[in-house]
Coordinates of C-alpha atoms and ligand atoms in Angstrom, one line a residue:
M549 CA -48.5 -58.5 -59.9
L550 CA -48.7 -59.4 -56.2
R551 CA -52.0 -59.9 -54.6
V552 CA -52.6 -57.2 -52.1
S553 CA -54.1 -59.5 -49.5
L554 CA -50.9 -61.4 -49.4
L555 CA -48.8 -58.2 -49.2
L556 CA -49.9 -57.4 -45.7
C557 CA -48.6 -60.7 -44.5
F558 CA -45.3 -60.2 -46.4
L559 CA -44.8 -56.9 -44.9
L560 CA -45.0 -58.2 -41.4
T561 CA -41.9 -60.4 -42.1
I562 CA -39.9 -57.7 -44.0
E563 CA -38.4 -56.2 -40.9
S564 CA -36.3 -59.3 -40.2
V565 CA -34.9 -59.5 -43.7
S566 CA -34.2 -55.9 -44.6
S567 CA -31.2 -55.7 -42.5
S568 CA -29.4 -57.7 -45.2
T569 CA -26.5 -55.8 -46.7
D570 CA -26.7 -57.2 -50.2
N571 CA -26.3 -54.8 -53.1
F572 CA -26.2 -56.5 -56.4
C573 CA -28.4 -56.8 -59.5
R574 CA -28.7 -58.8 -62.7
D575 CA -26.6 -56.3 -64.6
D576 CA -23.6 -57.0 -62.3
F577 CA -23.2 -60.3 -64.1
P578 CA -22.3 -60.6 -67.8
P579 CA -25.4 -60.3 -70.1
A580 CA -27.0 -63.4 -71.7
P581 CA -25.9 -65.4 -73.6
A582 CA -22.4 -65.1 -72.0
F583 CA -24.0 -65.7 -68.6
V584 CA -27.5 -67.1 -68.2
F585 CA -30.0 -67.3 -65.3
G586 CA -32.5 -70.0 -65.5
A587 CA -34.4 -72.8 -63.7
S588 CA -34.1 -76.6 -63.7
S589 CA -36.1 -79.7 -64.0
S590 CA -35.8 -83.4 -64.9
A591 CA -38.0 -85.6 -67.0
Y592 CA -39.3 -88.1 -64.5
Q593 CA -39.8 -85.4 -61.9
V594 CA -42.1 -83.2 -64.0
E595 CA -43.3 -84.8 -67.2
G596 CA -46.0 -87.3 -66.1
A597 CA -47.5 -89.2 -69.1
A598 CA -45.4 -92.1 -67.9
A599 CA -47.1 -94.8 -69.9
E600 CA -48.3 -92.6 -72.8
D601 CA -47.3 -92.4 -76.4
G602 CA -44.9 -95.3 -76.3
R603 CA -42.8 -94.4 -73.3
T604 CA -41.5 -97.5 -71.4
P605 CA -40.5 -97.5 -67.7
S606 CA -37.2 -96.3 -66.4
I607 CA -35.5 -97.4 -63.1
M608 CA -37.2 -94.3 -61.6
D609 CA -40.6 -95.6 -62.4
T610 CA -39.7 -99.0 -60.9
C611 CA -38.4 -97.5 -57.7
A612 CA -41.3 -95.1 -57.3
H613 CA -43.8 -97.9 -57.8
A614 CA -42.0 -100.0 -55.2
G615 CA -42.9 -97.2 -52.7
H616 CA -39.5 -95.7 -52.3
F617 CA -40.5 -92.1 -52.7
H618 CA -43.0 -92.2 -49.9
G619 CA -45.5 -93.8 -52.2
A620 CA -45.3 -91.0 -54.7
T621 CA -44.8 -91.6 -58.4
G622 CA -44.1 -89.6 -61.5
D623 CA -47.1 -91.0 -63.4
V624 CA -48.7 -87.6 -63.5
A625 CA -46.2 -85.3 -61.7
C626 CA -46.5 -81.8 -63.0
D627 CA -47.9 -83.1 -66.3
T628 CA -45.4 -80.9 -68.3
Y629 CA -45.8 -83.5 -71.1
H630 CA -49.2 -81.9 -71.8
K631 CA -48.6 -78.4 -70.3
Y632 CA -45.3 -77.5 -71.9
K633 CA -46.8 -74.6 -73.9
E634 CA -48.2 -72.8 -70.9
D635 CA -45.1 -73.6 -68.8
V636 CA -42.8 -72.1 -71.4
Q637 CA -45.1 -69.0 -71.4
L638 CA -44.7 -68.9 -67.6
M639 CA -41.0 -69.2 -67.9
A640 CA -41.0 -66.3 -70.4
D641 CA -43.3 -64.2 -68.1
T642 CA -40.9 -65.0 -65.2
G643 CA -38.0 -63.7 -67.3
L644 CA -35.9 -67.0 -67.5
E645 CA -33.0 -66.7 -69.9
A646 CA -32.5 -70.5 -69.9
Y647 CA -34.3 -73.7 -69.0
R648 CA -32.6 -76.9 -67.9
F649 CA -34.5 -80.1 -68.6
S650 CA -33.7 -83.7 -69.3
I651 CA -34.8 -86.1 -72.0
S652 CA -36.5 -89.3 -70.9
W653 CA -34.4 -91.9 -72.7
S654 CA -37.2 -94.5 -72.6
R655 CA -39.6 -91.9 -74.1
L656 CA -37.3 -91.2 -77.0
I657 CA -36.0 -94.7 -77.5
P658 CA -38.4 -97.2 -75.8
N659 CA -36.5 -99.9 -74.0
G660 CA -33.2 -98.0 -74.4
K661 CA -32.1 -99.1 -77.9
G662 CA -33.5 -99.7 -81.3
P663 CA -35.9 -97.4 -83.2
V664 CA -36.7 -93.9 -82.2
N665 CA -40.3 -93.2 -80.9
P666 CA -41.8 -90.5 -83.2
K667 CA -44.0 -89.3 -80.4
G668 CA -41.1 -88.8 -78.2
L669 CA -39.2 -87.0 -80.9
Q670 CA -42.2 -84.8 -81.5
Y671 CA -42.5 -83.9 -77.8
Y672 CA -38.9 -82.8 -77.4
N673 CA -38.9 -80.9 -80.7
N674 CA -42.0 -79.1 -79.6
L675 CA -40.6 -78.2 -76.3
I676 CA -37.3 -77.0 -77.7
D677 CA -39.1 -74.9 -80.5
Q678 CA -41.3 -73.4 -77.9
L679 CA -38.4 -72.4 -75.7
I680 CA -36.4 -71.0 -78.7
S681 CA -39.4 -69.0 -79.9
H682 CA -39.7 -67.4 -76.5
G683 CA -36.0 -66.6 -76.4
I684 CA -35.1 -69.1 -73.7
Q685 CA -31.9 -71.2 -74.1
P686 CA -32.5 -74.9 -73.8
H687 CA -29.9 -76.7 -71.6
V688 CA -30.4 -80.4 -72.0
T689 CA -29.4 -83.3 -69.8
L690 CA -29.3 -86.8 -71.3
H691 CA -29.3 -89.0 -68.2
H692 CA -31.0 -87.7 -65.0
S693 CA -31.3 -90.9 -62.9
D694 CA -33.8 -92.5 -65.3
L695 CA -32.0 -95.3 -67.1
P696 CA -34.5 -97.4 -69.2
Q697 CA -35.6 -100.3 -67.1
A698 CA -35.1 -102.7 -70.0
L699 CA -31.3 -102.0 -70.1
D700 CA -31.1 -102.6 -66.3
D701 CA -33.0 -105.9 -66.8
E702 CA -30.9 -106.9 -69.8
Y703 CA -27.3 -106.4 -68.5
G704 CA -27.5 -104.5 -65.2
G705 CA -27.3 -101.0 -66.7
W706 CA -24.3 -98.9 -65.6
V707 CA -22.5 -101.9 -64.1
S708 CA -22.0 -103.4 -67.6
R709 CA -19.6 -102.1 -70.2
K710 CA -22.3 -102.7 -72.7
I711 CA -23.9 -99.4 -71.6
V712 CA -21.3 -97.4 -73.3
K713 CA -22.5 -98.3 -76.8
D714 CA -26.2 -97.9 -76.0
F715 CA -25.7 -94.5 -74.3
T716 CA -23.6 -93.3 -77.2
A717 CA -26.3 -94.3 -79.7
Y718 CA -28.9 -92.5 -77.6
A719 CA -26.8 -89.4 -77.4
D720 CA -26.3 -89.6 -81.2
V721 CA -30.0 -89.5 -81.7
C722 CA -30.3 -86.4 -79.5
F723 CA -27.4 -84.6 -81.2
K724 CA -28.7 -85.4 -84.6
N725 CA -32.3 -84.4 -84.0
F726 CA -32.0 -81.5 -81.5
G727 CA -28.4 -80.3 -81.9
D728 CA -29.3 -77.6 -84.4
R729 CA -31.2 -75.8 -81.6
V730 CA -29.7 -77.2 -78.4
L731 CA -26.2 -75.7 -77.7
H732 CA -25.7 -77.0 -74.2
W733 CA -25.6 -80.7 -73.5
T734 CA -25.0 -82.4 -70.2
T735 CA -24.4 -86.1 -70.4
M736 CA -25.1 -87.1 -66.8
N737 CA -26.7 -85.5 -63.8
E738 CA -24.8 -85.9 -60.5
P739 CA -23.6 -89.4 -61.2
N740 CA -21.4 -89.2 -58.0
V741 CA -24.5 -89.4 -55.8
F742 CA -26.6 -91.5 -58.2
V743 CA -24.1 -94.4 -57.9
L744 CA -24.0 -94.0 -54.1
G745 CA -27.8 -94.2 -53.6
G746 CA -28.1 -96.7 -56.4
Y747 CA -25.2 -99.1 -55.9
D748 CA -23.9 -98.7 -52.3
T749 CA -26.7 -97.8 -49.9
G750 CA -29.4 -99.0 -52.3
F751 CA -32.1 -96.5 -51.4
L752 CA -32.2 -94.9 -54.9
P753 CA -32.8 -96.5 -58.2
P754 CA -31.7 -99.0 -59.4
Q755 CA -31.4 -100.2 -55.8
R756 CA -28.4 -102.4 -55.9
C757 CA -26.4 -103.0 -52.8
S758 CA -25.1 -105.8 -50.5
I759 CA -25.2 -106.4 -46.8
P760 CA -24.1 -104.9 -44.4
F761 CA -23.8 -101.6 -46.4
G762 CA -27.3 -101.6 -47.8
L763 CA -30.0 -103.8 -46.3
N764 CA -32.7 -104.5 -48.7
C765 CA -31.4 -105.2 -52.2
S766 CA -32.0 -108.4 -54.1
R767 CA -28.8 -107.9 -56.0
G768 CA -25.6 -105.9 -56.2
N769 CA -22.2 -105.5 -54.5
S770 CA -21.7 -102.3 -52.5
S771 CA -17.9 -102.9 -52.3
T772 CA -17.4 -102.9 -56.0
E773 CA -20.4 -101.6 -58.0
P774 CA -20.2 -97.9 -57.1
Y775 CA -16.7 -97.9 -58.6
L776 CA -17.7 -100.0 -61.5
A777 CA -20.8 -97.9 -62.4
T778 CA -18.7 -94.8 -62.1
H779 CA -16.1 -96.1 -64.5
N780 CA -18.7 -97.0 -67.1
I781 CA -20.4 -93.7 -66.6
L782 CA -17.1 -91.8 -67.2
L783 CA -16.5 -94.0 -70.3
S784 CA -20.0 -93.4 -71.6
H785 CA -19.7 -89.7 -71.0
A786 CA -16.4 -89.6 -72.8
S787 CA -17.7 -91.6 -75.7
A788 CA -20.7 -89.3 -76.2
A789 CA -18.6 -86.2 -75.8
R790 CA -16.0 -87.4 -78.3
L791 CA -18.8 -88.3 -80.8
Y792 CA -20.2 -84.8 -80.3
K793 CA -16.9 -83.1 -80.8
K794 CA -16.0 -85.2 -83.9
N795 CA -19.3 -85.2 -85.7
Y796 CA -21.4 -82.2 -84.6
Q797 CA -19.5 -79.5 -82.8
D798 CA -18.0 -77.8 -85.8
K799 CA -21.4 -77.4 -87.4
Q800 CA -23.7 -77.0 -84.5
R801 CA -21.3 -74.8 -82.4
G802 CA -22.6 -76.2 -79.1
F803 CA -20.9 -77.3 -75.8
I804 CA -20.9 -80.6 -73.9
G805 CA -20.2 -81.3 -70.3
I806 CA -21.1 -83.3 -67.2
N807 CA -22.7 -82.4 -63.9
L808 CA -21.7 -83.3 -60.4
F809 CA -23.2 -83.0 -57.0
A810 CA -21.1 -80.9 -54.7
F811 CA -21.1 -80.3 -51.0
W812 CA -18.7 -77.8 -49.5
F813 CA -17.0 -79.8 -46.7
F814 CA -15.5 -78.2 -43.7
P815 CA -13.7 -79.9 -40.8
R816 CA -15.7 -80.7 -37.7
T817 CA -12.8 -79.8 -35.5
K818 CA -9.5 -78.2 -36.0
T819 CA -7.7 -81.5 -35.6
I820 CA -5.4 -82.7 -38.4
E821 CA -7.5 -85.8 -38.7
D822 CA -10.6 -83.8 -39.5
E823 CA -8.6 -81.6 -41.9
L824 CA -7.5 -84.7 -43.7
A825 CA -11.0 -86.1 -43.7
T826 CA -12.2 -82.9 -45.3
Q827 CA -9.7 -83.3 -48.1
R828 CA -10.8 -86.9 -48.6
G829 CA -14.3 -85.6 -48.8
F830 CA -13.4 -83.5 -51.8
D831 CA -11.4 -86.3 -53.4
F832 CA -14.0 -88.9 -53.0
Y833 CA -17.0 -86.8 -54.0
I834 CA -15.6 -84.4 -56.6
G835 CA -12.2 -85.7 -57.5
W836 CA -13.7 -89.2 -58.2
Y837 CA -15.0 -87.6 -61.4
L838 CA -13.0 -84.4 -61.9
N839 CA -9.6 -86.0 -61.6
P840 CA -10.2 -88.4 -64.5
L841 CA -11.8 -85.7 -66.5
V842 CA -9.1 -83.1 -65.9
F843 CA -6.0 -85.3 -65.2
G844 CA -6.9 -88.7 -66.6
D845 CA -7.0 -90.8 -63.4
Y846 CA -8.7 -91.3 -60.1
P847 CA -7.3 -89.5 -57.0
D848 CA -4.4 -91.4 -55.3
V849 CA -6.2 -91.7 -52.0
M850 CA -9.1 -93.4 -53.7
K851 CA -6.8 -95.9 -55.5
K852 CA -5.1 -96.5 -52.2
N853 CA -8.2 -97.1 -50.1
A854 CA -10.3 -99.0 -52.7
G855 CA -7.3 -101.0 -54.0
S856 CA -8.3 -103.5 -56.7
R857 CA -12.0 -102.7 -56.3
I858 CA -11.6 -99.4 -58.2
P859 CA -11.2 -100.1 -62.0
F860 CA -7.9 -99.3 -63.6
F861 CA -7.8 -96.8 -66.5
T862 CA -6.0 -98.2 -69.5
R863 CA -4.0 -95.6 -71.4
L864 CA -6.6 -95.4 -74.1
E865 CA -9.5 -95.0 -71.6
S866 CA -7.6 -92.3 -69.7
Q867 CA -6.9 -90.4 -72.9
S868 CA -10.5 -90.6 -73.9
V869 CA -11.8 -89.3 -70.6
K870 CA -9.2 -86.6 -70.0
G871 CA -10.4 -83.3 -71.3
S872 CA -13.7 -84.7 -72.6
F873 CA -15.8 -81.7 -71.5
D874 CA -16.4 -78.1 -72.4
F875 CA -17.9 -77.3 -69.0
I876 CA -18.6 -78.8 -65.6
G877 CA -22.1 -78.4 -64.0
F878 CA -22.5 -78.4 -60.2
N879 CA -25.5 -79.0 -58.1
Y880 CA -24.8 -77.1 -54.9
Y881 CA -27.1 -77.0 -51.9
L882 CA -25.2 -76.7 -48.7
A883 CA -22.0 -77.0 -46.7
V884 CA -21.6 -79.9 -44.3
Y885 CA -19.1 -81.0 -41.6
A886 CA -16.6 -83.7 -42.4
E887 CA -15.3 -85.8 -39.5
D888 CA -12.5 -88.4 -39.6
N889 CA -13.5 -92.0 -39.5
S890 CA -10.2 -93.7 -40.3
I891 CA -11.2 -96.6 -38.1
S892 CA -13.3 -97.8 -41.0
L893 CA -10.2 -98.7 -42.9
K894 CA -9.5 -101.5 -40.4
N895 CA -12.4 -103.5 -41.9
T896 CA -11.3 -105.6 -44.8
N897 CA -14.9 -105.7 -46.1
R898 CA -15.5 -102.1 -47.2
D899 CA -17.8 -100.0 -49.4
Y900 CA -17.1 -96.6 -50.9
I901 CA -18.3 -94.9 -47.7
A902 CA -15.9 -96.9 -45.5
D903 CA -13.1 -96.3 -48.1
S904 CA -13.6 -92.5 -47.7
A905 CA -12.9 -92.9 -44.0
M906 CA -14.9 -89.8 -43.3
K907 CA -18.2 -89.1 -41.8
R908 CA -20.3 -86.5 -43.5
I909 CA -22.3 -84.9 -40.7
G910 CA -25.4 -83.9 -42.7
L911 CA -27.2 -80.8 -41.8
Q912 CA -26.0 -78.5 -39.1
N913 CA -29.5 -78.7 -37.5
D914 CA -31.4 -81.8 -38.5
T915 CA -34.5 -80.6 -36.8
T916 CA -35.2 -77.9 -39.4
F917 CA -36.7 -79.1 -42.6
E918 CA -35.1 -76.2 -44.6
F919 CA -31.5 -76.2 -45.5
P920 CA -29.2 -74.0 -43.5
I921 CA -28.2 -71.1 -45.7
T922 CA -24.5 -71.5 -46.5
P923 CA -23.7 -69.5 -49.6
W924 CA -20.0 -69.1 -48.6
G925 CA -19.8 -72.8 -49.4
L926 CA -20.6 -72.1 -53.0
Q927 CA -18.1 -69.4 -53.2
R928 CA -15.3 -71.6 -51.7
L929 CA -16.3 -74.5 -53.9
L930 CA -15.8 -72.3 -57.0
E931 CA -12.5 -71.1 -55.6
Y932 CA -11.4 -74.7 -54.9
V933 CA -12.2 -75.8 -58.4
K934 CA -10.5 -72.7 -59.9
Q935 CA -7.3 -73.4 -57.9
N936 CA -7.2 -77.2 -58.2
Y937 CA -8.7 -78.0 -61.6
G938 CA -7.6 -75.2 -63.8
N939 CA -10.7 -73.0 -63.6
P940 CA -12.9 -74.7 -66.2
P941 CA -16.2 -73.1 -67.4
I942 CA -18.9 -73.9 -64.9
Y943 CA -22.6 -73.8 -64.7
I944 CA -24.4 -74.0 -61.4
H945 CA -27.1 -76.4 -62.6
E946 CA -29.0 -76.7 -59.3
N947 CA -29.3 -74.5 -56.2
G948 CA -32.4 -74.1 -54.2
Q949 CA -34.1 -74.3 -50.8
R950 CA -36.2 -77.1 -49.5
T951 CA -39.5 -76.3 -47.8
R952 CA -42.5 -78.4 -47.0
R953 CA -44.7 -78.9 -50.0
N954 CA -47.8 -77.3 -48.4
S955 CA -46.1 -74.5 -46.6
S956 CA -46.9 -70.9 -47.4
L957 CA -46.7 -69.3 -50.8
E958 CA -44.7 -66.6 -49.0
D959 CA -41.5 -68.6 -49.1
W960 CA -39.1 -66.1 -47.5
P961 CA -36.7 -68.9 -46.7
R962 CA -36.3 -69.5 -50.4
V963 CA -36.0 -65.8 -51.3
K964 CA -33.3 -65.4 -48.7
Y965 CA -31.5 -68.6 -49.8
L966 CA -31.5 -67.6 -53.5
D967 CA -30.5 -64.0 -52.8
G968 CA -27.6 -65.2 -50.6
H969 CA -26.3 -67.7 -53.1
I970 CA -26.5 -65.4 -56.2
Q971 CA -24.6 -62.8 -54.2
A972 CA -21.9 -65.4 -53.3
L973 CA -21.8 -66.4 -57.0
L974 CA -21.2 -62.8 -57.9
E975 CA -18.3 -62.6 -55.5
A976 CA -16.8 -65.7 -57.1
V977 CA -17.3 -64.4 -60.6
R978 CA -15.7 -61.1 -59.6
N979 CA -12.7 -63.0 -58.2
G980 CA -12.1 -64.8 -61.5
S981 CA -14.2 -67.9 -61.3
N982 CA -15.2 -69.1 -64.8
V983 CA -19.0 -69.4 -64.2
R984 CA -21.3 -69.1 -67.2
G985 CA -24.8 -69.6 -65.7
Y986 CA -27.0 -70.3 -62.7
F987 CA -30.2 -72.4 -62.5
V988 CA -32.6 -72.5 -59.6
W989 CA -33.8 -75.9 -58.6
S990 CA -36.7 -76.1 -59.4
F991 CA -39.0 -74.2 -61.7
L992 CA -42.1 -76.1 -60.5
D993 CA -42.7 -78.1 -57.3
S994 CA -41.8 -81.5 -58.5
L995 CA -41.6 -85.2 -57.5
E996 CA -38.5 -85.2 -55.3
L997 CA -36.2 -88.2 -54.9
L998 CA -36.8 -89.7 -51.4
D999 CA -39.2 -87.1 -50.3
G1000 CA -41.8 -87.7 -53.0
Y1001 CA -44.3 -84.8 -52.8
E1002 CA -43.6 -83.9 -49.2
S1003 CA -40.8 -81.4 -49.9
S1004 CA -40.7 -78.8 -52.5
Y1005 CA -38.1 -76.5 -54.1
G1006 CA -40.3 -74.8 -56.8
L1007 CA -40.7 -71.2 -57.6
Y1008 CA -44.2 -72.2 -58.5
Y1009 CA -46.5 -74.3 -56.2
I1010 CA -48.9 -76.9 -57.6
D1011 CA -51.8 -78.2 -55.5
L1012 CA -51.8 -81.9 -56.4
D1013 CA -55.6 -82.0 -55.5
D1014 CA -56.3 -79.4 -58.2
P1015 CA -57.4 -81.3 -61.3
D1016 CA -55.8 -78.6 -63.5
L1017 CA -52.5 -78.6 -61.6
R1018 CA -52.5 -74.8 -61.8
R1019 CA -49.1 -73.2 -61.3
Q1020 CA -49.2 -70.7 -58.4
P1021 CA -46.3 -68.2 -58.0
K1022 CA -44.6 -68.2 -54.7
L1023 CA -42.9 -65.1 -53.4
S1024 CA -39.6 -66.5 -54.7
A1025 CA -41.0 -66.5 -58.2
H1026 CA -41.8 -62.8 -57.9
W1027 CA -38.4 -62.1 -56.4
Y1028 CA -36.5 -64.0 -59.2
S1029 CA -38.7 -62.4 -61.8
Q1030 CA -37.9 -58.9 -60.6
F1031 CA -34.2 -59.7 -60.3
L1032 CA -34.2 -60.9 -64.0
K1033 CA -36.5 -58.3 -65.5
R1034 CA -35.6 -55.1 -63.7
K1035 CA -32.0 -55.8 -64.4
N1036 CA -30.4 -52.8 -62.6
V1037 CA -32.5 -53.0 -59.5
I1038 CA -30.7 -54.1 -56.3
S1039 CA -31.9 -57.6 -55.5
L1040 CA -33.5 -58.0 -52.1
D1041 CA -33.7 -54.3 -51.0
G1042 CA -35.3 -53.4 -54.4
F1043 CA -37.8 -56.2 -54.0
I1044 CA -38.8 -55.2 -50.5
K1045 CA -39.2 -51.6 -51.6
S1046 CA -41.4 -52.7 -54.5
L1047 CA -43.6 -54.6 -52.1
S1048 CA -44.0 -51.5 -49.9
H1049 CA -44.6 -49.4 -53.0
D1050 CA -47.3 -51.8 -54.3
R1051 CA -49.0 -51.7 -51.0
V1052 CA -49.0 -47.9 -50.9
Q1053 CA -50.7 -47.8 -54.3
Ligands
NAG1850 C1 -37.2 -104.6 -46.9 O1 -37.9 -105.5 -47.8 C2 -39.0 -106.2 -47.2 C3 -39.5 -107.1 -48.2 O2 -39.7 -106.5 -49.4 C4 -40.0 -105.1 -46.6 O3 -41.0 -105.8 -46.0 C5 -39.3 -104.2 -45.7 O4 -40.1 -103.2 -45.3 C6 -38.0 -103.6 -46.3 N1 -37.3 -102.8 -45.4 C7 -36.8 -101.6 -45.6 C8 -36.0 -100.9 -44.5 O5 -37.0 -101.0 -46.7
NAG1851 C1 -18.2 -108.2 -54.0 O1 -17.1 -108.3 -54.8 C2 -15.9 -108.6 -54.2 C3 -14.8 -108.5 -55.2 O2 -15.1 -109.3 -56.4 C4 -16.0 -110.0 -53.5 O3 -14.8 -110.2 -52.8 C5 -17.2 -109.9 -52.5 O4 -17.4 -111.2 -52.0 C6 -18.4 -109.5 -53.2 N1 -19.5 -109.3 -52.2 C7 -20.7 -109.8 -52.4 C8 -21.7 -109.5 -51.3 O5 -21.0 -110.4 -53.4
NAG1852 C1 -32.5 -76.4 -34.4 O1 -33.7 -75.8 -34.9 C2 -34.7 -75.7 -34.0 C3 -36.0 -75.2 -34.8 O2 -35.6 -74.0 -35.4 C4 -34.3 -74.9 -32.8 O3 -35.4 -74.9 -31.9 C5 -33.1 -75.5 -32.2 O4 -32.6 -74.7 -31.1 C6 -32.0 -75.7 -33.2 N1 -30.9 -76.5 -32.6 C7 -29.6 -76.1 -32.7 C8 -28.6 -77.0 -32.1 O5 -29.3 -75.1 -33.3
NAG1853 C1 -52.1 -79.1 -49.6 O1 -53.0 -77.9 -49.5 C2 -54.1 -78.0 -50.3 C3 -54.9 -76.7 -50.2 O2 -54.0 -75.6 -50.3 C4 -55.0 -79.2 -49.9 O3 -56.1 -79.3 -50.8 C5 -54.2 -80.5 -50.0 O4 -54.9 -81.5 -49.5 C6 -52.9 -80.3 -49.1 N1 -52.1 -81.5 -49.3 C7 -51.4 -82.1 -48.3 C8 -50.6 -83.3 -48.7 O5 -51.5 -81.7 -47.2
NAG1854 C1 -9.5 -64.7 -55.1 O1 -8.6 -65.2 -56.1 C2 -7.3 -65.2 -55.6 C3 -6.4 -65.6 -56.8 O2 -6.8 -66.7 -57.4 C4 -7.1 -66.1 -54.4 O3 -5.8 -66.1 -54.0 C5 -8.1 -65.6 -53.3 O4 -8.0 -66.6 -52.2 C6 -9.5 -65.5 -53.9 N1 -10.4 -65.0 -52.8 C7 -11.4 -65.6 -52.4 C8 -12.2 -64.8 -51.4 O5 -11.8 -66.6 -52.8

C-alpha cells in the first residue's frame, strides 16, 4: 500500500516516535455501530459547484468572495459535488465506519425558503445511498456556517426570530426526505464560535460587528448580537429537535443533537483570579449553550456580566430548549491558557469578550504552524462534561492537526496528534465517559475558514493545480486505515512495525 520510495524517508523519522508508550487498538472501543470512527467535512468547504444546478449563495460564498479567506473560495473546493462516488469508495477503502457531512441549505432550498430544488435533493440522496451501500453511517449537519445569503439579506439571519420558522421548515425537508437512512442529525455546527466571528469580531460570515470590538463591518452590534444570535440558534435547534422527536423519531429511530466548539482551558497562573477566569471560560464558551440545553437557562455569571444584553428565556422557551437533544457533539483541537481580565468589566460599553473578563491565550507557541498536541485536554473536557452536565452521549465531531497545505505527505505531526487523542479518548471512555464516536477533521484537504487553502487538516492531500484534483493519501490516511482495518493491532507501534516490515519485503 505504501510506496517504497517514501518508506525510506518515513523510517528516518521513526526513531523519534517509537518511544511512545501507547498500546491501544480499535477493538478496545465498542464495535460499530455502538461506537463509530469516521471523518468530517462541511458542504461549503468541500462541495464546489457553488453556482450549479440551482444552488444560490450562502453567507460563506459572500465572505469568501469578499476576500476574507485569503482570497480563496469554495467555488470548486474539492469538487465532491461531482466526485462523491469515488470519494465514498475512498472512504470505504480507508475503513471509515461513518462520514460526517453537512447539507448546503441553499442547494436544497434555494434562497432558504420555498420550494425544494430537485437537483439538490438528488445529490444528497445519491451521497447518502452511496454511503449506505458501502456500509458507512451518514452523520448529517444541517447548518455549518452557511446560512442562505437571501435570509441574511431579508431579515438579518440569526439575529431575527423569523429564522426559527425557516430553519424548522428546512430541517423538516431533511427529516422527511433523508431520515429513512440518516440516523444522526446535528442541527448546528459550533454556533458558539460562529456567533463570535460572525457577530462580535466580525471576521467570519456574516461579518456583523460594531466599533471598537470589530473594525470593518457595515452593520451589526457586537454588544448585543452575539447573545441575540445565540438565543435564536438555541430556539431554532430546539424547534427542529422537537419536530423530529414528535413526527419522525418513533418511526425513523434516529438521534438529534447539536455541536459545540470546545477548548480545554487551564489557568495561566495559580492565582485565584486565573482560576476564576478559567471557570468563566467554560461558562462562556460551553455553558452558554450547554446550560440552557441541560438546565434551561444561561449560566449565572453570563447573566450577571451581560445584564439586559443577554435575552431572557421565557418559561416556555426554557422548557423547549431544556433536554432538546439526544447527544452533544464537540469539536476539540487544543488546550489553551485562560488569564483573568476583570478590568474589562469596568467599561460600560462591552462585547461578549469583555463580558467574559478573561483572556484566552491562544497557542502555547504561536510561532509553530501546527497545534501543540494536548490530548489530556480532551480527556479533561469529557470528564468535565460528565461531572457537570450529567454525562450525556457525546460525539467528538472534529479533531485534527493543522499543517501547511503543501507540506509533506509524510505528515507525522498528524499521525502523532491523532494517535495521542484517540488514546486519550479511550482513557475517558474507560473512565465512564459516554462517548459514542470520533471523527477526524478532515477527510480531504478542504477550504479552511480564515486560512483558505494555506492550511490543511486532511488525511488526503489534493494538489489544487491538478485539473483532476486527485486525492493523495498522506501517512495519516495509512495510519488511520490500519487502525480501523486491523482492529486488534496496536495503533502506533503496530503501524511503525508494518512500515519496517513492508520495507524488508
Ligand atoms: C476594511 O474595509 C476597507 C474598505 O472595504 C478595506 O480597504 C480595508 O482593507 C479593510 N480593513 C481590514 C482590516 O479588513
Ligand atoms: C448596541 O445595542 C445597545 C443596546 O440596545 C445600544 O445601547 C448600543 O448603542 C448599540 N450599539 C451600537 C454600535 O449600535
Ligand atoms: C516555539 O517554536 C519554535 C519552532 O519550533 C522554537 O524555535 C521556539 O523555541 C519555541 N518557543 C517556545 C517559547 O517554546
Ligand atoms: C503545491 O505543490 C504543488 C506540487 O506538489 C504545486 O504544483 C503547487 O503550485 C503548490 N502550491 C502552492 C500554493 O505552493
Ligand atoms: C474517573 O471518574 C471518576 C468518577 O467519575 C472521577 O472521580 C475521576 O476523577 C476520573 N478520572 C479521571 C482521570 O478523569
